[in-house]
Short mmCIF file of C-alpha atoms and ligand atoms in Angstrom, two decimals:
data_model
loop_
_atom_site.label_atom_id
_atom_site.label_comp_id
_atom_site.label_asym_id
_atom_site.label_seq_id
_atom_site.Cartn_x
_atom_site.Cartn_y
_atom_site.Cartn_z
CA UNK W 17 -2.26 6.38 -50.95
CA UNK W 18 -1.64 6.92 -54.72
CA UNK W 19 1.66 6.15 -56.27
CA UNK W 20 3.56 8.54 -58.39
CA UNK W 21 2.97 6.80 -61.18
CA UNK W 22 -0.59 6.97 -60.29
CA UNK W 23 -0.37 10.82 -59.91
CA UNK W 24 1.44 11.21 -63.20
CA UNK W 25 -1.08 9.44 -65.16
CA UNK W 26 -3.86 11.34 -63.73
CA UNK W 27 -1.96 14.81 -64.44
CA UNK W 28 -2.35 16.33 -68.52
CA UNK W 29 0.71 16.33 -70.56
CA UNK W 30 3.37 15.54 -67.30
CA UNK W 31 6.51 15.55 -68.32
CA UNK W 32 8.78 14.92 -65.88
CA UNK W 33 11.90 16.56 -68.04
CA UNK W 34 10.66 19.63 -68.56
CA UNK W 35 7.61 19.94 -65.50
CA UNK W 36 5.75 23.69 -65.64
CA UNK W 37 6.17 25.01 -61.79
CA UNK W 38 1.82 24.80 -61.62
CA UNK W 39 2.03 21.72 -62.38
CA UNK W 40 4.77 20.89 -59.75
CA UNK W 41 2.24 21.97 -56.98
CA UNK W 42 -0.87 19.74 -59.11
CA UNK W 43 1.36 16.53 -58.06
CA UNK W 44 2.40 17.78 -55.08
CA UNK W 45 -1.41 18.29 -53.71
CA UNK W 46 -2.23 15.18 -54.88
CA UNK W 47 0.71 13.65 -53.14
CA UNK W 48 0.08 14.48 -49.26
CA UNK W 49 -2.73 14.40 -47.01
CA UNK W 50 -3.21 16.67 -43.84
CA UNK W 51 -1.68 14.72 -40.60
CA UNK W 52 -4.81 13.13 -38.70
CA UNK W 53 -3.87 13.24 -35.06
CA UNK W 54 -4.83 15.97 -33.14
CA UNK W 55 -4.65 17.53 -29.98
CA UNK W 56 -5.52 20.27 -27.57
CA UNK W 57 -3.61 23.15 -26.97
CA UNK W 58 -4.02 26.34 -24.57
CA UNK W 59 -4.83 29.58 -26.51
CA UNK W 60 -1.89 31.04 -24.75
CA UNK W 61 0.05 27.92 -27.20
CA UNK W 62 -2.13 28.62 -29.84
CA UNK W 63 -0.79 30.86 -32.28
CA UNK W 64 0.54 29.19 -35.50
CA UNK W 65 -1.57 26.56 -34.74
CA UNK W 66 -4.16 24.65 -37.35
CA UNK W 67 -7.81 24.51 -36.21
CA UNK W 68 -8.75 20.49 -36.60
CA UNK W 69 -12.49 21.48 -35.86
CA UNK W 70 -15.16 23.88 -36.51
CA UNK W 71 -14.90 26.17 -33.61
CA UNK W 72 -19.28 27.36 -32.80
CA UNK W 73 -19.93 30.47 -30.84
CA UNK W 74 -20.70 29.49 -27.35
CA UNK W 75 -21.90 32.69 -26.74
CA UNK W 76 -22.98 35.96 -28.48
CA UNK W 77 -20.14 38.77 -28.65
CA UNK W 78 -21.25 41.05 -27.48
CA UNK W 79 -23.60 40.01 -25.50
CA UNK W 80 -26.18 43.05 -25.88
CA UNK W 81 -26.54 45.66 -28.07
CA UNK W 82 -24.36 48.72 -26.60
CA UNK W 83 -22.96 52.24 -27.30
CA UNK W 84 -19.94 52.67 -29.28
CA UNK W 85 -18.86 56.12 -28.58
CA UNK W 86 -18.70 57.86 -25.10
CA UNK W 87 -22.33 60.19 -25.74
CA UNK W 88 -25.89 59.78 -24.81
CA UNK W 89 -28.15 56.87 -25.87
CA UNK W 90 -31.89 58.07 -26.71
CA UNK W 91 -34.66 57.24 -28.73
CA UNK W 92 -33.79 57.85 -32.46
CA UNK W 93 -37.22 58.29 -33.20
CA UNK W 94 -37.38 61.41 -32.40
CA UNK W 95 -34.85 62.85 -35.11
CA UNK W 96 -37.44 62.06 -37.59
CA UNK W 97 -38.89 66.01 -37.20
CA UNK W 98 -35.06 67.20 -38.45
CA UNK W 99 -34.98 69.68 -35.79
CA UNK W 100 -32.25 70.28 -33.08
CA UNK W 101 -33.09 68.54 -30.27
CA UNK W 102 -32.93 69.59 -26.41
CA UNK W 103 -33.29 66.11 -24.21
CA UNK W 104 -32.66 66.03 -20.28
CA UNK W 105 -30.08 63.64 -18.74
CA UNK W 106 -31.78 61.20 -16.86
CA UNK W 107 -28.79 59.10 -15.96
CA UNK W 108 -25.54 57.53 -16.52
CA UNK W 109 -24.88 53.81 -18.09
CA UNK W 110 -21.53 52.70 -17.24
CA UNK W 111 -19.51 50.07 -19.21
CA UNK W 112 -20.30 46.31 -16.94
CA UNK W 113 -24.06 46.68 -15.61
CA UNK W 114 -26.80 47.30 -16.96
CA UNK W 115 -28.75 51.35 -15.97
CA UNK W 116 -32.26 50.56 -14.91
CA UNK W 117 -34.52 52.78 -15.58
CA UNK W 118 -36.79 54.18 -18.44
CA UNK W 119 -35.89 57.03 -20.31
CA UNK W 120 -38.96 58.71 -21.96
CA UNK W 121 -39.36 61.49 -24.87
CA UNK W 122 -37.23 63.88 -24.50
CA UNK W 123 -34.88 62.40 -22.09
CA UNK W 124 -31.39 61.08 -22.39
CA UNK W 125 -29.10 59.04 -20.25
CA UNK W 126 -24.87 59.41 -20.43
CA UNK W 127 -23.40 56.50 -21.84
CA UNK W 128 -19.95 54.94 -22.01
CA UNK W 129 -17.96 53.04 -24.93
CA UNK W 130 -19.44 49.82 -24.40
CA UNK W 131 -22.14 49.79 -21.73
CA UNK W 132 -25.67 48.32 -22.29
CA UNK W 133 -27.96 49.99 -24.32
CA UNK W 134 -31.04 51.22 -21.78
CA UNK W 135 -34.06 49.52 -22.71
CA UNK W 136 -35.89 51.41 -25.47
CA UNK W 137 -33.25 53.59 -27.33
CA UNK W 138 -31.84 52.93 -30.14
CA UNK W 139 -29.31 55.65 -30.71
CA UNK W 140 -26.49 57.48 -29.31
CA UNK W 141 -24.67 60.86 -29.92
CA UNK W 142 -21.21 61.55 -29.54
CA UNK W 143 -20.37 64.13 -26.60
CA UNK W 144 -18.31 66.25 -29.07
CA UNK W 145 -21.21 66.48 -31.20
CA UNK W 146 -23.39 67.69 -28.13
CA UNK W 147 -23.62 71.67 -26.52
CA UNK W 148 -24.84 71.80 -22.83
CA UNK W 149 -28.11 73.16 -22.57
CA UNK W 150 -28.34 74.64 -18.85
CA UNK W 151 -27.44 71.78 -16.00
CA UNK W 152 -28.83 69.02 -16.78
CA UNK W 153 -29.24 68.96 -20.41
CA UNK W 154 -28.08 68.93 -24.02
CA UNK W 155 -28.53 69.77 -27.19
CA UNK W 156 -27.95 67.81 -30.63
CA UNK W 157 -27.60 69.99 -33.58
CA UNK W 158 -29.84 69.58 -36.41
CA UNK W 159 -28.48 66.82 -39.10
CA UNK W 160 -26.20 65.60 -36.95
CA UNK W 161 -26.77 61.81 -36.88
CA UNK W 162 -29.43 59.85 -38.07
CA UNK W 163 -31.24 56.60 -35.48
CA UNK W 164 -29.38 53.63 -34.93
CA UNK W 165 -26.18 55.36 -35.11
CA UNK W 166 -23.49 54.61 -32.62
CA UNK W 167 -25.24 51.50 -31.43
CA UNK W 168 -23.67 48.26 -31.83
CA UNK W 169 -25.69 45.04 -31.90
CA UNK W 170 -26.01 42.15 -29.50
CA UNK W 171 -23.91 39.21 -32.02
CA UNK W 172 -23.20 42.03 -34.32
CA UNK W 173 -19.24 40.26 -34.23
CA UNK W 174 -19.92 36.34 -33.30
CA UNK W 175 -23.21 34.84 -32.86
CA UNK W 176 -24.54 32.60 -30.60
CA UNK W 177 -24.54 29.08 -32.37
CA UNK W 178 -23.02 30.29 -35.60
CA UNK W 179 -19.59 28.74 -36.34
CA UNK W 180 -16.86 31.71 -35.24
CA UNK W 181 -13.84 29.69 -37.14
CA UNK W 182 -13.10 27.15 -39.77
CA UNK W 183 -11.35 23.82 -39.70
CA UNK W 184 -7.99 24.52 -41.12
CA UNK W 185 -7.89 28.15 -40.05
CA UNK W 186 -4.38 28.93 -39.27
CA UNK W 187 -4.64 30.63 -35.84
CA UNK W 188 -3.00 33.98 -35.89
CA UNK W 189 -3.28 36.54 -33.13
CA UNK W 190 -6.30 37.84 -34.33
CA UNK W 191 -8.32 34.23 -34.63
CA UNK W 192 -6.98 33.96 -30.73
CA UNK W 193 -8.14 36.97 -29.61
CA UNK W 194 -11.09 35.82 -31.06
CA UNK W 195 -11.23 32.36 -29.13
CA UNK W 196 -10.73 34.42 -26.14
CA UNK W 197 -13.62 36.54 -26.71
CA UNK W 198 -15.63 33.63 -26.75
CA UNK W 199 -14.39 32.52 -23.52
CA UNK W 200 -12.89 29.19 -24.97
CA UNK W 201 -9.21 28.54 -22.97
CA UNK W 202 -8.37 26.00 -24.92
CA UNK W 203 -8.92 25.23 -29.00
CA UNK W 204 -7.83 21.66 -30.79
CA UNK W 205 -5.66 21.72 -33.43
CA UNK W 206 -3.78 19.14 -35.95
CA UNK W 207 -0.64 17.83 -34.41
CA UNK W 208 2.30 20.03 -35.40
CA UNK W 209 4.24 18.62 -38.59
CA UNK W 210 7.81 17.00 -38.10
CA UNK W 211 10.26 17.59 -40.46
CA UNK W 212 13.45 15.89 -41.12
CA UNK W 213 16.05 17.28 -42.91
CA UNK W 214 19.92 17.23 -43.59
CA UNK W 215 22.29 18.69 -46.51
CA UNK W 216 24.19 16.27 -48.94
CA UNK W 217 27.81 16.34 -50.58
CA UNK W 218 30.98 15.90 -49.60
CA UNK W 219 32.39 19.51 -50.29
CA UNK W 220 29.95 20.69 -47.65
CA UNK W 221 31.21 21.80 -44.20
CA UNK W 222 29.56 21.37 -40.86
CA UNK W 223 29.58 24.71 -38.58
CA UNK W 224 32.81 23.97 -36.32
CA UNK W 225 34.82 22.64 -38.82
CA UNK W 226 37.43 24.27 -39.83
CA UNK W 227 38.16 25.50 -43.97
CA UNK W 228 39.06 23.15 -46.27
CA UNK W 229 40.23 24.08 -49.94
CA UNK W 230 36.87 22.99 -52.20
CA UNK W 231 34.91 23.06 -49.64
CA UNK W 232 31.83 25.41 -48.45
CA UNK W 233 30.05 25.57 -45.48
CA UNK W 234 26.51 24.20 -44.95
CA UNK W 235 23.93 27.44 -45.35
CA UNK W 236 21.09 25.13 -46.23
CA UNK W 237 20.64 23.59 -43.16
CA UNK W 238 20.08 27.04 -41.53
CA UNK W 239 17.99 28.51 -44.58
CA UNK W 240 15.57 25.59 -44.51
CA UNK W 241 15.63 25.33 -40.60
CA UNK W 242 14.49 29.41 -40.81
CA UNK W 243 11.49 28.34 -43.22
CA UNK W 244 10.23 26.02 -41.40
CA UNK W 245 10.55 27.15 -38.26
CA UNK W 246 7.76 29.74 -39.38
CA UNK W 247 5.39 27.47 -40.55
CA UNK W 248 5.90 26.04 -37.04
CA UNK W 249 7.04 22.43 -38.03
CA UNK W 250 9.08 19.87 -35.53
CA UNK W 251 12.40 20.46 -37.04
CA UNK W 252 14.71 17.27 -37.17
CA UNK W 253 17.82 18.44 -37.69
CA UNK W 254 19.75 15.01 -39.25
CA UNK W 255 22.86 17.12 -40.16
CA UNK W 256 25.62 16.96 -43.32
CA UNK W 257 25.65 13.67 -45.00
CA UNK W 258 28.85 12.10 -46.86
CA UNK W 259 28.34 10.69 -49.76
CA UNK W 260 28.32 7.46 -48.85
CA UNK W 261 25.51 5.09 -49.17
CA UNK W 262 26.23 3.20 -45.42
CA UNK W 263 25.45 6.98 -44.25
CA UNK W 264 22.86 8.54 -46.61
CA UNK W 265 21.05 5.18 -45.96
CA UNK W 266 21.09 5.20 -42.25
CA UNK W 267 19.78 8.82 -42.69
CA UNK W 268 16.74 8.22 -45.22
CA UNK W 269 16.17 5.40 -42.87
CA UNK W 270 15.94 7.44 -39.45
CA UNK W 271 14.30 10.70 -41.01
CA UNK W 272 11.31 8.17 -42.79
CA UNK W 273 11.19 6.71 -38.96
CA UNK W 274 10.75 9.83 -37.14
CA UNK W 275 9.21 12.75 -39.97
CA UNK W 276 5.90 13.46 -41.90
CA UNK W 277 8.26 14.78 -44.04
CA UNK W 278 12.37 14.85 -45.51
CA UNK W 279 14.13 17.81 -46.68
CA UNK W 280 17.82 17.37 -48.07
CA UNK W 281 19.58 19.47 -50.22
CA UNK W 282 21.96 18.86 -52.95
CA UNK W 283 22.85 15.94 -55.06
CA UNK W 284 20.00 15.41 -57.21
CA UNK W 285 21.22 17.39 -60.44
CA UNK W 286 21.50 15.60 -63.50
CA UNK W 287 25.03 14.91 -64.15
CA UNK W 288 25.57 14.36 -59.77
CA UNK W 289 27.83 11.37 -59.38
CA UNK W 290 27.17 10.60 -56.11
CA UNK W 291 24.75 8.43 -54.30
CA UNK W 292 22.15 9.85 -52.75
CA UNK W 293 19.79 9.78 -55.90
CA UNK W 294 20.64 6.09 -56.29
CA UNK W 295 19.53 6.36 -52.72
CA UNK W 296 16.65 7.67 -53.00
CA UNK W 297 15.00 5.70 -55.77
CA UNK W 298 16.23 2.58 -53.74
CA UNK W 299 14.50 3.08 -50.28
CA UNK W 300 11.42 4.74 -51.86
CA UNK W 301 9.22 5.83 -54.71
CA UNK W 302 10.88 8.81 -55.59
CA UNK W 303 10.56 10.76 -59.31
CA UNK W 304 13.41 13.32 -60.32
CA UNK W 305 12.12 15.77 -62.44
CA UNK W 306 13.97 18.58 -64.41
CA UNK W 307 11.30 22.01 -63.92
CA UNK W 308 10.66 24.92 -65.85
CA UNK W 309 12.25 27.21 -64.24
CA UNK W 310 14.99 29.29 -62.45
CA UNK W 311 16.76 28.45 -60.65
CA UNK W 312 15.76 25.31 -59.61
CA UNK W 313 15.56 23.32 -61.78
CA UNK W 314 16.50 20.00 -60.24
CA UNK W 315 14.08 18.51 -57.57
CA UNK W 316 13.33 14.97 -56.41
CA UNK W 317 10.07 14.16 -55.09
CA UNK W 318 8.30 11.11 -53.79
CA UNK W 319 7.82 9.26 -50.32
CA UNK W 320 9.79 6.95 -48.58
CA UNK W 321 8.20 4.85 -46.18
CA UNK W 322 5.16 6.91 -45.61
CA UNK W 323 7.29 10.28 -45.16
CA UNK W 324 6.74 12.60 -48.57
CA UNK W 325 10.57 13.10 -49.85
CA UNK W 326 11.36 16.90 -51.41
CA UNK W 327 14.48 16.41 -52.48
CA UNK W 328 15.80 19.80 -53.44
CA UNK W 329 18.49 20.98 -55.60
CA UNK W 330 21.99 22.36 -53.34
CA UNK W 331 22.33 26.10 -54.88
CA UNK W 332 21.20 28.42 -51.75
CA UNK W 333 19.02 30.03 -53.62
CA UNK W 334 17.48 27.38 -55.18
CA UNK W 335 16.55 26.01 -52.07
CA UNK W 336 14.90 28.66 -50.99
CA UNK W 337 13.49 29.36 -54.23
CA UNK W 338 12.06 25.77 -54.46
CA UNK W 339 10.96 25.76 -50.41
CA UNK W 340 8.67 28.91 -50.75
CA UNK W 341 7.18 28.08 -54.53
CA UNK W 342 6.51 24.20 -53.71
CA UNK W 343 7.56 23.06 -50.36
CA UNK W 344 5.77 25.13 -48.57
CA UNK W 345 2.43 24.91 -49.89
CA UNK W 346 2.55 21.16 -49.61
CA UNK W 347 3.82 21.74 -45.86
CA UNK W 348 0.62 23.74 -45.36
CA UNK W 349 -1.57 21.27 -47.17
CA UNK W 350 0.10 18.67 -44.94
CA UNK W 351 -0.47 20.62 -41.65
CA UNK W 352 -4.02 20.96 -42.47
CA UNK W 353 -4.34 24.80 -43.41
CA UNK W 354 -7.33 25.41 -45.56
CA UNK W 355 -5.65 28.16 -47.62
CA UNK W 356 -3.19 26.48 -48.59
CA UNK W 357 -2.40 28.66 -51.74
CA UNK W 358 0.49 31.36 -51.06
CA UNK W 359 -0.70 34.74 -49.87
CA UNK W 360 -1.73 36.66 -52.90
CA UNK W 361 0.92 38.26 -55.22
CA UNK W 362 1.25 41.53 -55.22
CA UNK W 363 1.46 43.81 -58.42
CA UNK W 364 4.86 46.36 -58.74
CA UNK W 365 5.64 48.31 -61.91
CA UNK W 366 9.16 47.02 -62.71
CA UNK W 367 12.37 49.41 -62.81
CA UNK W 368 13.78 48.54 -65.33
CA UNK W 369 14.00 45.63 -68.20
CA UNK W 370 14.49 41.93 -67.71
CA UNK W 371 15.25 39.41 -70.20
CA UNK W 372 13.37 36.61 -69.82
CA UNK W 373 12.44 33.89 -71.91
CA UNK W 374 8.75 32.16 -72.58
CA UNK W 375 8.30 28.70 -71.93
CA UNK W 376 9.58 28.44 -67.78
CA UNK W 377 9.19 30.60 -64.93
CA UNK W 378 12.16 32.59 -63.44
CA UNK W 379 12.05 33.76 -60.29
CA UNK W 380 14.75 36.79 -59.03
CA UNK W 381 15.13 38.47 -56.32
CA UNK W 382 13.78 41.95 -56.11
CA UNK W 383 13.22 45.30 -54.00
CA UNK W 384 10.28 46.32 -53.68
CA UNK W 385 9.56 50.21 -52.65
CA UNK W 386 6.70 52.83 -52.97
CA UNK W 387 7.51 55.18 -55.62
CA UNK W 388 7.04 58.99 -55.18
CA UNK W 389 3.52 58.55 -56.78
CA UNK W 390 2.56 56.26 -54.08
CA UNK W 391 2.17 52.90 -56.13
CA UNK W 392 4.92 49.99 -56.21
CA UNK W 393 7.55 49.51 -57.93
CA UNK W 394 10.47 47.23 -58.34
CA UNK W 395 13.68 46.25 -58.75
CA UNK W 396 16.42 43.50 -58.99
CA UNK W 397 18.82 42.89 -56.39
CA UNK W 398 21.06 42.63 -59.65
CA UNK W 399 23.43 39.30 -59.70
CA UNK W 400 20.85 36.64 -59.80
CA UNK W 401 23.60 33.95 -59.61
CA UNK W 402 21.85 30.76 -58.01
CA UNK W 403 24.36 30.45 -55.38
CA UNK W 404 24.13 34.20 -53.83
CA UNK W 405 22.48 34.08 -51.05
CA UNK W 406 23.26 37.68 -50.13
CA UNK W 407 21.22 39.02 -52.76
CA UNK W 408 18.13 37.08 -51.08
CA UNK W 409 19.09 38.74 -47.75
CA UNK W 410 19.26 41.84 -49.81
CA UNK W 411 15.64 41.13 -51.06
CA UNK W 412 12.46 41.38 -49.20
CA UNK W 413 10.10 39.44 -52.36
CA UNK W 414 11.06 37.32 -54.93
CA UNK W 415 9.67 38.69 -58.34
CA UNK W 416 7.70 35.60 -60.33
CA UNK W 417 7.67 36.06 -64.50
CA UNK W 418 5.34 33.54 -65.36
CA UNK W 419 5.54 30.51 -67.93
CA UNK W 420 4.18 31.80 -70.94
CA UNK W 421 5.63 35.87 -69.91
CA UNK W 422 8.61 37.30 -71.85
CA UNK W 423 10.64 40.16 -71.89
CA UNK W 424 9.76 42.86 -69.30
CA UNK W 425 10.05 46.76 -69.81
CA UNK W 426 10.65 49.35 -67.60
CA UNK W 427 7.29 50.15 -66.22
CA UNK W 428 5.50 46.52 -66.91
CA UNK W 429 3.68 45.17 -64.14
CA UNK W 430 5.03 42.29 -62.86
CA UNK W 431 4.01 39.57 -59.92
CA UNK W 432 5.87 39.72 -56.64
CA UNK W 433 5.76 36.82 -53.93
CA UNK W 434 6.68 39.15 -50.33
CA UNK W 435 9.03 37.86 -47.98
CA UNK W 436 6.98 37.46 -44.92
CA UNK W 437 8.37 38.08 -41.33
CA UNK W 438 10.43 40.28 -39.86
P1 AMP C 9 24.43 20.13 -56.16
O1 AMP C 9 22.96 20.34 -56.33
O2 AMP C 9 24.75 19.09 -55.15
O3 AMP C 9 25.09 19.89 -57.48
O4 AMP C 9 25.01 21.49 -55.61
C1 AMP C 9 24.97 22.67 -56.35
C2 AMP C 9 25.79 23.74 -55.70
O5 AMP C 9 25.26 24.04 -54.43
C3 AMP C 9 27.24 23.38 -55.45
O6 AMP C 9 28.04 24.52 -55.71
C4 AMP C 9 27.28 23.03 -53.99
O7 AMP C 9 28.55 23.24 -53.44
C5 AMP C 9 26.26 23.97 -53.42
N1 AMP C 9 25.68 23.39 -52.20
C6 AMP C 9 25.15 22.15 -52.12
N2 AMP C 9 24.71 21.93 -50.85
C7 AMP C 9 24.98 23.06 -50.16
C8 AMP C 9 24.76 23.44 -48.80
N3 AMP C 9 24.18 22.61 -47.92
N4 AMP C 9 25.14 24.68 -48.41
C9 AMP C 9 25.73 25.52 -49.29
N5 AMP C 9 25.95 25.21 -50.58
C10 AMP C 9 25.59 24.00 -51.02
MG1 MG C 10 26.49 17.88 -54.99
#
């Protein structure tokens, strides 16, 4: 396990009073490791889940080459003339058993989505494209398909011995309908990730509690609880914590027991005069660095004990800010997801201008829509104060203007991370 200082040497220029947001998620990658332990789950308990092995195909899917389309199967060789063809109905394949039988020139048998391709043919026509030709036979239009079509091969999906999914594959429904389809019950994934995490300050209020002049009630807590309840962590919930060192002690102290990793909020901005910093730095290896950006610009980061430490800065929206550009990648590394980067960034021609100034990256809330034209555009949510968390309910993707980007006009494309859930 490498020590900050360790990281920090090995990173170019770090600076930990003025750190670029890149190079924020450079340390944190180097600073935590996937969790080790796994364990088996049901695929029923799978979704959400982290794949800890290479999952192989037991089996082909599908098994044998069959018919996509309701139609008749024949042999495609015999479009090669161009002609219309007449061919007599010889049978019917039904989806689950195989037809025996041989089907010869100019024959054809019925088929169904998904049955077994007879032995021999190659090719199947859709009913709608067919006419009846007297009782027991049909005709297929000249030009209408060409061989092979409609057929879909034996392991054309998953094949037999091949591996079907990754190690670190983040299991969504699709990945276990998949598992299913290979008849697999069961799949083993990396334990789920505990998290720790509590709010800091004296002016904050517990839920229950009733006003107090100065004072404002904990959002935090619920905000970060949200986030990583959909990444699908064990959430520790270690409450509001006085300033008091007796109590942010026995806190650090129980979180580092239980949790891969600590959350808190609050008290690490520069001119804080309280304890918890002091706190910090005392129990563990823990760097506070001022980033590039906004807002945010406040974080602590480190370990104590062997639990990694993100100690982020109080302003609502900062925490959230700071959760979905840093925490949460490192979460993912940490839970063993191979892509750990954030889903791709999508492109919206902006609405109107926004000041913003090279040399940090500002993140604000914005709209995005689908203008009349069909392509995306957006838009602030307007008062980008760092404590308004209604304008991040009002959101649904925070817009990202790079380091080195300034100004924006109306019409500039600019990056936008999506919100992701319902
Ligand atoms: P701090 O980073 O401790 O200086 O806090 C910055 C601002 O965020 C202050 O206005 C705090 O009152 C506010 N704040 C800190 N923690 C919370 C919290 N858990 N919930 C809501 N607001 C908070
Ligand atoms: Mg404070």
């Amino acid at each position: 396990m490498k020590t900050l200082d360790q990281i920090a040497a090995e990173l170019q220029g770090y600076d930990p009073q003025a750190l670029p947001a890149a190079a924020v998620n450079e340390f944190l990658a180097r600073l935590v490791a996937p969790v080790e332990q796994t364990e088996e789950v049901g695929i029923a308990d799978a979704l959400g889940r982290v794949l800890a092995r290479d999952v192989v195909s037991p089996i082909s899917v599908p098994p044998h080459d069959n018919s996509a389309m309701d139609g008749y199967a024949f042999d495609g060789a015999q479009l090669a003339s161009g002609a219309a063809l007449t061919l007599r109905v010889v049978g019917t394949a039904f989806a689950g058993k195989a037809w025996q039988g041989t089907v010869g020139p100019g024959e054809c048998v019925k088929i169904m989505t998904g049955a077994i391709m007879p032995a021999g043919l190659d090719t199947v026509v859709p009913q709608e494209f067919t006419r009846a030709a007297g009782e027991q036979a049909i005709e297929i239009p000249a030009g209408a398909l060409q061989r092979g079509d409609n057929r879909r091969f034996a392991g054309e999906d998953l094949m037999a011995g091949r591996p079907a999914l990754r190690q670190g594959e983040c299991l969504g429904p699709a990945a276990c309908g998949l598992l299913a389809s290979l008849g697999l019950p069961r799949a083993t994934v990396f334990r789920r990730l505990r998290v720790a995490y509590f709010s800091t300050g004296d002016e904050i209020l517990s839920l229950g509690e009733p006003p107090r002049e100065g004072a404002v009630y904990d959002s935090n807590r619920y905000t970060v609880r949200g986030l990583l309840a959909r990444l699908g962590c064990d959430l520790i919930d270690l409450g509001v914590v006085r300033d008091q060192p007796a109590l942010l002690e026995q806190a650090f102290r129980s979180a580092a027991a239980q949790a891969d990793a600590i959350i808190t909020s609050g008290g690490v901005s520069v001119g804080e005069a309280d304890f918890t910093k002091a706190m910090m730095k005392q129990l563990g290896d823990v760097a506070f660095w001022r980033i590039a950006m906004r807002p945010g610009r406040p974080m602590a980061v480190g370990r104590i004990g062997s639990s990694v430490l993100f100690g982020l800065p109080g302003n609502p929206v900062a925490v959230m800010v700071t959760f979905l550009a840093f925490v949460r990648p490192a979460l993912l590394q940490m839970m063993g997801c191979r892509e750990m980067a954030p889903p791709p960034l999508l492109r919206a021609r902006s609405q109107e201008a926004i000041r913003k100034k090279p040399g940090r990256t500002e993140y604000q809330r914005g709209i995005v829509s689908t203008a009349p034209d069909g392509s995306l555009q957006v838009r602030t949510t307007g008062n980008q104060g760092s404590g308004v968390l209604s304008s991040m309910v009002q959101a649904n993707g925070l817009i990202v203007l790079r380091h080195d980007q300034g100004n924006v006009a109306v019409g500039d494309e600019i990056d936008v991370m999506m919100f992701e859930g319902p």
